[in-house]
Tab-separated table of C-alpha atoms and ligand atoms in Angstrom:
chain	number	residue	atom	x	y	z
A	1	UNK	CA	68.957	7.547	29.160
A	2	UNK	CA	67.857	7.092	25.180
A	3	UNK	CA	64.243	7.561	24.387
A	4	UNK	CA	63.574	4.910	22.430
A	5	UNK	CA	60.287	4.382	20.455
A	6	UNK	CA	58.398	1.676	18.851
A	7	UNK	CA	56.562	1.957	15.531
A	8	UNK	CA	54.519	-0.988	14.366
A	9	UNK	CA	52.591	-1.498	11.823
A	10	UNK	CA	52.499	-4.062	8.641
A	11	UNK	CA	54.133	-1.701	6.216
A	12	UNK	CA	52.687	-3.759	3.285
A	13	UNK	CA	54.603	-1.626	1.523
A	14	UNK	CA	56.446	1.130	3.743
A	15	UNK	CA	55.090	4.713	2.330
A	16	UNK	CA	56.573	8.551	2.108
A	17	UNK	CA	53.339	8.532	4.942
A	18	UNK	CA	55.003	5.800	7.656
A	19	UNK	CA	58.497	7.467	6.636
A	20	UNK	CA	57.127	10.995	7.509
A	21	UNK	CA	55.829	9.639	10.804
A	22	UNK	CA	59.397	8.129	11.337
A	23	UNK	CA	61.184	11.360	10.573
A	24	UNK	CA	58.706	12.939	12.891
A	25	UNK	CA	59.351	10.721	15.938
A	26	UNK	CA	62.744	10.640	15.502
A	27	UNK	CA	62.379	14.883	16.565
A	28	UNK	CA	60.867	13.302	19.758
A	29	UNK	CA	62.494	9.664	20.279
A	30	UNK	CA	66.552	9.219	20.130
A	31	UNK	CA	65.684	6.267	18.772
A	32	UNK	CA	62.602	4.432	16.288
A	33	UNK	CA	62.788	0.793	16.199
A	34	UNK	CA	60.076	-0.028	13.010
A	35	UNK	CA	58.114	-3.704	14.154
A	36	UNK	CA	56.701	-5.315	11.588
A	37	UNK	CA	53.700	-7.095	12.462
A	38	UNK	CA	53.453	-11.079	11.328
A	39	UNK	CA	50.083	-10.952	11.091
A	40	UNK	CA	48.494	-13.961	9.937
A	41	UNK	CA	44.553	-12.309	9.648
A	42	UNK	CA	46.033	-9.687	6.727
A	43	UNK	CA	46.441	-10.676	3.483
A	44	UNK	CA	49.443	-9.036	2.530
A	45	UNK	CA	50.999	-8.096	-1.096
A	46	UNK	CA	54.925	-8.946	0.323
A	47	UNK	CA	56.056	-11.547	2.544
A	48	UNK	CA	57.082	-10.714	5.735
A	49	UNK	CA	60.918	-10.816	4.414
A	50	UNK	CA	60.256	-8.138	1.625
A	51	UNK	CA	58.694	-5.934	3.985
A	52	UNK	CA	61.641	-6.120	6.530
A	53	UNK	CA	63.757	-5.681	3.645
A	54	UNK	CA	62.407	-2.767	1.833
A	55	UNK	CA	62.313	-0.567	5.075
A	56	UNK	CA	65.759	-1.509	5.801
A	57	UNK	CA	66.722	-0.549	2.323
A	58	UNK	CA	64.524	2.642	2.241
A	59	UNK	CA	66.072	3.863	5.709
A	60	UNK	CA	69.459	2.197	5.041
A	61	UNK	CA	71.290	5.756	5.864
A	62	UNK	CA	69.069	6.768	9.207
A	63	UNK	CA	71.403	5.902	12.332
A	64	UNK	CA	68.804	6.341	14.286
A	65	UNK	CA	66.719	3.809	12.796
A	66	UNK	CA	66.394	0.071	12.920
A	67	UNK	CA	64.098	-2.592	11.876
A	68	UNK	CA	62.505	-5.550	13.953
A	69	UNK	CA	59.720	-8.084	13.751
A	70	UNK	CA	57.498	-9.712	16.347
A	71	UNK	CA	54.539	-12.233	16.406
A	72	UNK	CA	52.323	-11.892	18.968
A	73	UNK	CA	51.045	-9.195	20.870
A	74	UNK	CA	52.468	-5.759	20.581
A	75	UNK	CA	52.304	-5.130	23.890
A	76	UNK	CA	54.443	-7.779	24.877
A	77	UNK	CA	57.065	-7.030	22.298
A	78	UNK	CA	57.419	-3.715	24.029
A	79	UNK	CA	57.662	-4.287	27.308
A	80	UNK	CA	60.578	-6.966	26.420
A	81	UNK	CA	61.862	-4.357	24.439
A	82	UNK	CA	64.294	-1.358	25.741
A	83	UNK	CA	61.433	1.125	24.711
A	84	UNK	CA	58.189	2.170	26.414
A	85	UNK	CA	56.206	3.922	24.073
A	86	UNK	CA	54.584	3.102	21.050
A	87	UNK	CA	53.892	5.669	18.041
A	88	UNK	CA	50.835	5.535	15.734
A	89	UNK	CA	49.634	7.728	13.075
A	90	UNK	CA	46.486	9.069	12.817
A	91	UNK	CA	45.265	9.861	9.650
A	92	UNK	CA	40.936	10.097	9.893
A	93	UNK	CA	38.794	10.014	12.333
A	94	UNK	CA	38.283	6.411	11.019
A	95	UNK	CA	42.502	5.711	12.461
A	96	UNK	CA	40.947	7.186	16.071
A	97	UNK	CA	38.232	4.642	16.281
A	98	UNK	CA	40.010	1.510	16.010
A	99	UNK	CA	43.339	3.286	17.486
A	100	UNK	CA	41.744	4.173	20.827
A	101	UNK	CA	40.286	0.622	21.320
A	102	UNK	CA	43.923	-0.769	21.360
A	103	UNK	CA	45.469	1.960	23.337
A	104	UNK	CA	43.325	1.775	26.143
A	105	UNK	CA	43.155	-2.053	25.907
A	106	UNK	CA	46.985	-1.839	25.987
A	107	UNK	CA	47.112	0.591	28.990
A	108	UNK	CA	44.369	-2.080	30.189
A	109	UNK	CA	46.976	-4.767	30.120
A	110	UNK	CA	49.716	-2.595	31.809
A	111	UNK	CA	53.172	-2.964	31.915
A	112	UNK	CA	53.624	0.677	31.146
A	113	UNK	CA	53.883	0.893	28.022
A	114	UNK	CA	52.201	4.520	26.464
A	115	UNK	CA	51.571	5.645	23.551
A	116	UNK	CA	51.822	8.616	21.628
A	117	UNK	CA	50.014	9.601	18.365
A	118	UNK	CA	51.162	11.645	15.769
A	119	UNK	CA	48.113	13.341	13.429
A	120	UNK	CA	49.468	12.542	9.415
A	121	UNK	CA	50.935	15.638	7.885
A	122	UNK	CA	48.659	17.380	5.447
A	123	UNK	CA	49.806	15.943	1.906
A	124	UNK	CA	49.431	12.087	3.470
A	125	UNK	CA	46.358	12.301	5.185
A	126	UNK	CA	44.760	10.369	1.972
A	127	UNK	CA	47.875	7.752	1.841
A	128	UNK	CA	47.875	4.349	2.831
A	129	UNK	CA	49.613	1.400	1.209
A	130	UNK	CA	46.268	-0.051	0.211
A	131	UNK	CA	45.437	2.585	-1.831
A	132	UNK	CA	48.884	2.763	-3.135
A	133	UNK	CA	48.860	-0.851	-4.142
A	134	UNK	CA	45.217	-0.323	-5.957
A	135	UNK	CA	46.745	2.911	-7.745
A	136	UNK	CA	49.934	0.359	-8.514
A	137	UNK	CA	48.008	-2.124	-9.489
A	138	UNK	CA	46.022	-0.366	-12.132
A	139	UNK	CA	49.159	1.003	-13.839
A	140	UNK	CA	49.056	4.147	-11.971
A	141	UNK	CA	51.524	7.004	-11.166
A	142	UNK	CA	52.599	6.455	-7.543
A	143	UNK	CA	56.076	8.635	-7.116
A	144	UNK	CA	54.577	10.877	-4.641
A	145	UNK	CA	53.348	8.300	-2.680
A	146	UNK	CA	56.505	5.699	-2.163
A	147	UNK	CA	60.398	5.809	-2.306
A	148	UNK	CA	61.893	4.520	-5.788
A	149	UNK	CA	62.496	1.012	-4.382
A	150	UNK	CA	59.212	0.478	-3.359
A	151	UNK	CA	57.971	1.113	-6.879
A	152	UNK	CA	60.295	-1.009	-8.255
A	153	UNK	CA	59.041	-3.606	-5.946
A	154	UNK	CA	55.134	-3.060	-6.532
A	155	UNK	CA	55.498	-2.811	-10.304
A	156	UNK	CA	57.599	-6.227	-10.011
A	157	UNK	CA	54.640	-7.841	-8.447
A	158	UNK	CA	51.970	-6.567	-10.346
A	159	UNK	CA	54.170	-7.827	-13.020
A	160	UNK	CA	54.143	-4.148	-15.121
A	161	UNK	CA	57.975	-3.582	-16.346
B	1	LIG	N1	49.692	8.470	5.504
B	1	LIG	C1	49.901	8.244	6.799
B	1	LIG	N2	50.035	9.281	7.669
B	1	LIG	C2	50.203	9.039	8.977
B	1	LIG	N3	50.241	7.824	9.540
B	1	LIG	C3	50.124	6.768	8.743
B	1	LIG	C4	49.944	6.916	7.333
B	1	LIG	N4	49.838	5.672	6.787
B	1	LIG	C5	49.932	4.810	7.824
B	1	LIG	N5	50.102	5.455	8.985
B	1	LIG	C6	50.223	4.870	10.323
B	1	LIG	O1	51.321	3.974	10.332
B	1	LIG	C7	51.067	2.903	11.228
B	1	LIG	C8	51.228	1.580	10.499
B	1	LIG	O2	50.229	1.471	9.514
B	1	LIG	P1	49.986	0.136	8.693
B	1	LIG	O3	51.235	-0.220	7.946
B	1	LIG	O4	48.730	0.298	7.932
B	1	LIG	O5	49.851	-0.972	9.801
B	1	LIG	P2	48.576	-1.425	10.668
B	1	LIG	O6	48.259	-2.764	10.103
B	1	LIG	O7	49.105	-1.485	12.069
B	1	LIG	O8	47.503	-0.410	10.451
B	1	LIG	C9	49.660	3.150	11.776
B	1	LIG	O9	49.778	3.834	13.004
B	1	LIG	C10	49.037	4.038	10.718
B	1	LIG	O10	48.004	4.831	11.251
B	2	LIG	MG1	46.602	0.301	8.584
Protein backbone atom coordinates (compact mmCIF):
# COMPACT_ATOMS: atom_id res chain seq x y z
CA UNK A 1 0.00 0.00 0.00
CA UNK A 2 1.35 3.86 -0.72
CA UNK A 3 2.15 5.94 2.27
CA UNK A 4 0.64 8.85 1.56
CA UNK A 5 1.06 12.12 3.59
CA UNK A 6 -0.65 15.33 4.10
CA UNK A 7 1.08 18.70 4.44
CA UNK A 8 -1.04 21.72 5.22
CA UNK A 9 -0.36 24.83 5.81
CA UNK A 10 -1.26 28.43 4.10
CA UNK A 11 1.92 28.70 2.12
CA UNK A 12 1.38 32.51 1.82
CA UNK A 13 4.05 32.21 -0.20
CA UNK A 14 5.54 28.51 -0.41
CA UNK A 15 9.38 28.83 0.92
CA UNK A 16 12.92 26.82 0.25
CA UNK A 17 11.67 26.02 4.29
CA UNK A 18 8.01 24.18 3.38
CA UNK A 19 9.93 22.76 0.16
CA UNK A 20 12.72 21.28 2.43
CA UNK A 21 10.06 19.77 4.66
CA UNK A 22 8.45 18.33 1.40
CA UNK A 23 11.67 16.86 0.12
CA UNK A 24 12.08 15.49 3.58
CA UNK A 25 8.74 13.64 3.81
CA UNK A 26 8.84 12.50 0.59
CA UNK A 27 12.18 10.13 2.17
CA UNK A 28 9.36 8.88 4.51
CA UNK A 29 5.86 9.18 2.57
CA UNK A 30 5.50 7.64 -1.20
CA UNK A 31 3.46 10.29 -1.55
CA UNK A 32 2.92 14.39 -0.16
CA UNK A 33 -0.30 15.82 -1.07
CA UNK A 34 0.39 19.92 -0.10
CA UNK A 35 -3.41 21.35 1.40
CA UNK A 36 -3.71 24.68 1.31
CA UNK A 37 -5.67 26.04 4.00
CA UNK A 38 -8.75 28.63 2.99
CA UNK A 39 -8.51 30.29 5.92
CA UNK A 40 -10.69 33.12 6.29
CA UNK A 41 -9.05 34.47 10.01
CA UNK A 42 -5.42 35.10 8.01
CA UNK A 43 -4.88 37.91 6.13
CA UNK A 44 -3.01 36.67 3.38
CA UNK A 45 -0.57 38.49 0.70
CA UNK A 46 -1.99 35.93 -2.39
CA UNK A 47 -5.31 34.67 -3.00
CA UNK A 48 -5.97 31.33 -2.46
CA UNK A 49 -5.51 30.70 -6.44
CA UNK A 50 -1.87 32.17 -6.46
CA UNK A 51 -0.92 30.11 -3.68
CA UNK A 52 -2.23 26.82 -5.32
CA UNK A 53 -0.58 28.00 -8.29
CA UNK A 54 2.84 28.90 -7.26
CA UNK A 55 3.39 25.48 -5.43
CA UNK A 56 2.20 23.72 -8.40
CA UNK A 57 4.59 25.69 -10.48
CA UNK A 58 7.50 25.48 -7.94
CA UNK A 59 7.06 21.52 -7.67
CA UNK A 60 5.84 21.19 -11.29
CA UNK A 61 8.66 18.30 -11.90
CA UNK A 62 8.10 16.22 -8.36
CA UNK A 63 5.93 13.01 -9.35
CA UNK A 64 5.48 12.45 -6.15
CA UNK A 65 3.88 15.58 -5.38
CA UNK A 66 0.47 17.11 -5.76
CA UNK A 67 -1.44 20.04 -4.65
CA UNK A 68 -5.00 20.26 -2.96
CA UNK A 69 -7.17 22.69 -1.04
CA UNK A 70 -9.76 22.25 1.68
CA UNK A 71 -12.03 24.54 3.86
CA UNK A 72 -12.84 23.35 6.94
CA UNK A 73 -11.25 21.34 9.38
CA UNK A 74 -8.05 19.56 8.66
CA UNK A 75 -8.94 16.74 10.27
CA UNK A 76 -11.77 16.04 8.25
CA UNK A 77 -9.98 16.63 5.01
CA UNK A 78 -7.77 13.77 6.04
CA UNK A 79 -9.73 11.26 7.04
CA UNK A 80 -11.76 11.72 3.56
CA UNK A 81 -8.55 11.69 2.11
CA UNK A 82 -6.45 8.37 1.05
CA UNK A 83 -3.75 9.49 3.67
CA UNK A 84 -3.54 9.18 7.46
CA UNK A 85 -0.93 11.25 8.61
CA UNK A 86 -0.32 14.72 8.67
CA UNK A 87 3.32 16.42 8.57
CA UNK A 88 4.23 19.70 10.33
CA UNK A 89 7.38 21.50 10.75
CA UNK A 90 8.72 22.59 13.71
CA UNK A 91 10.84 25.36 13.67
CA UNK A 92 10.97 27.02 17.68
CA UNK A 93 9.83 26.07 20.57
CA UNK A 94 7.18 28.78 19.79
CA UNK A 95 5.89 26.00 16.47
CA UNK A 96 5.63 23.23 19.62
CA UNK A 97 3.27 25.29 21.63
CA UNK A 98 0.57 25.95 19.33
CA UNK A 99 1.49 22.56 17.30
CA UNK A 100 0.82 20.26 20.26
CA UNK A 101 -2.57 21.93 21.07
CA UNK A 102 -3.86 20.81 17.57
CA UNK A 103 -2.29 17.45 17.52
CA UNK A 104 -3.68 16.24 20.54
CA UNK A 105 -7.01 18.03 19.86
CA UNK A 106 -6.88 16.15 16.51
CA UNK A 107 -6.03 12.73 18.09
CA UNK A 108 -8.94 14.07 20.51
CA UNK A 109 -11.33 14.01 17.63
CA UNK A 110 -10.15 10.57 16.29
CA UNK A 111 -10.55 9.07 13.18
CA UNK A 112 -6.94 8.04 13.17
CA UNK A 113 -5.37 10.34 11.71
CA UNK A 114 -1.42 10.90 13.28
CA UNK A 115 0.88 13.07 12.87
CA UNK A 116 4.39 13.32 12.44
CA UNK A 117 6.73 16.35 12.92
CA UNK A 118 9.70 17.10 11.24
CA UNK A 119 12.27 19.67 13.34
CA UNK A 120 13.32 22.59 10.34
CA UNK A 121 16.76 21.93 9.01
CA UNK A 122 19.42 24.21 10.38
CA UNK A 123 19.68 27.10 7.64
CA UNK A 124 15.54 27.54 7.87
CA UNK A 125 14.99 27.47 11.35
CA UNK A 126 14.68 31.53 11.09
CA UNK A 127 12.37 31.27 7.75
CA UNK A 128 8.88 31.82 7.50
CA UNK A 129 6.94 33.51 4.72
CA UNK A 130 6.10 36.39 7.02
CA UNK A 131 9.37 37.35 7.44
CA UNK A 132 10.09 36.77 3.86
CA UNK A 133 7.29 39.02 2.78
CA UNK A 134 8.59 41.90 5.39
CA UNK A 135 12.27 41.36 3.93
CA UNK A 136 10.30 41.55 0.27
CA UNK A 137 8.51 44.19 1.12
CA UNK A 138 11.27 46.50 2.15
CA UNK A 139 13.23 45.91 -1.07
CA UNK A 140 15.23 43.21 0.39
CA UNK A 141 17.42 40.33 -0.94
CA UNK A 142 15.32 37.16 -0.53
CA UNK A 143 17.07 34.39 -3.04
CA UNK A 144 18.00 32.19 -0.26
CA UNK A 145 14.82 32.20 1.13
CA UNK A 146 12.24 31.40 -1.98
CA UNK A 147 12.38 29.72 -5.49
CA UNK A 148 12.75 32.34 -8.49
CA UNK A 149 8.98 32.33 -9.14
CA UNK A 150 8.07 33.21 -5.89
CA UNK A 151 10.20 36.33 -6.09
CA UNK A 152 8.89 37.22 -9.14
CA UNK A 153 5.55 36.97 -7.58
CA UNK A 154 6.32 38.98 -4.22
CA UNK A 155 8.20 41.74 -6.04
CA UNK A 156 5.00 41.91 -8.45
CA UNK A 157 2.88 42.63 -5.49
CA UNK A 158 4.88 44.85 -3.63
CA UNK A 159 4.91 46.50 -6.93
CA UNK A 160 9.14 46.73 -7.04
CA UNK A 161 10.16 45.76 -10.85
N1 LIG B 1 11.39 27.23 7.76
C1 LIG B 1 10.61 26.19 8.06
N2 LIG B 1 11.16 25.03 8.49
C2 LIG B 1 10.37 24.00 8.83
N3 LIG B 1 9.03 24.01 8.79
C3 LIG B 1 8.43 25.12 8.36
C4 LIG B 1 9.19 26.27 7.98
N4 LIG B 1 8.31 27.25 7.61
C5 LIG B 1 7.08 26.72 7.78
N5 LIG B 1 7.15 25.46 8.23
C6 LIG B 1 6.03 24.57 8.55
O1 LIG B 1 5.21 24.42 7.40
C7 LIG B 1 3.86 24.24 7.78
C8 LIG B 1 2.99 25.28 7.09
O2 LIG B 1 3.34 26.56 7.56
P1 LIG B 1 2.50 27.86 7.18
O3 LIG B 1 2.50 28.03 5.69
O4 LIG B 1 2.99 28.97 8.02
O5 LIG B 1 1.02 27.47 7.54
P2 LIG B 1 0.24 27.53 8.94
O6 LIG B 1 -0.71 28.66 8.73
O7 LIG B 1 -0.44 26.19 9.03
O8 LIG B 1 1.25 27.78 10.01
C9 LIG B 1 3.85 24.34 9.31
O9 LIG B 1 3.92 23.03 9.84
C10 LIG B 1 5.12 25.12 9.61
O10 LIG B 1 5.60 24.84 10.90
MG1 LIG C 1 2.72 29.40 10.19
Amino acid sequence: MKKIAVYPGSFDPITYGHLDIIKRGLKVFDHVIVAVACNSQKNALFTFDERVDLIREVLKDESRVTVDTFTGLLIDYVAASEASVIIRGLRAISDFEYEYQISQMNSSIGKGVETLFMMTSLQYGYLSSSIVKEVCSLNGNIDGFVPPEVKKALRLKYRLD
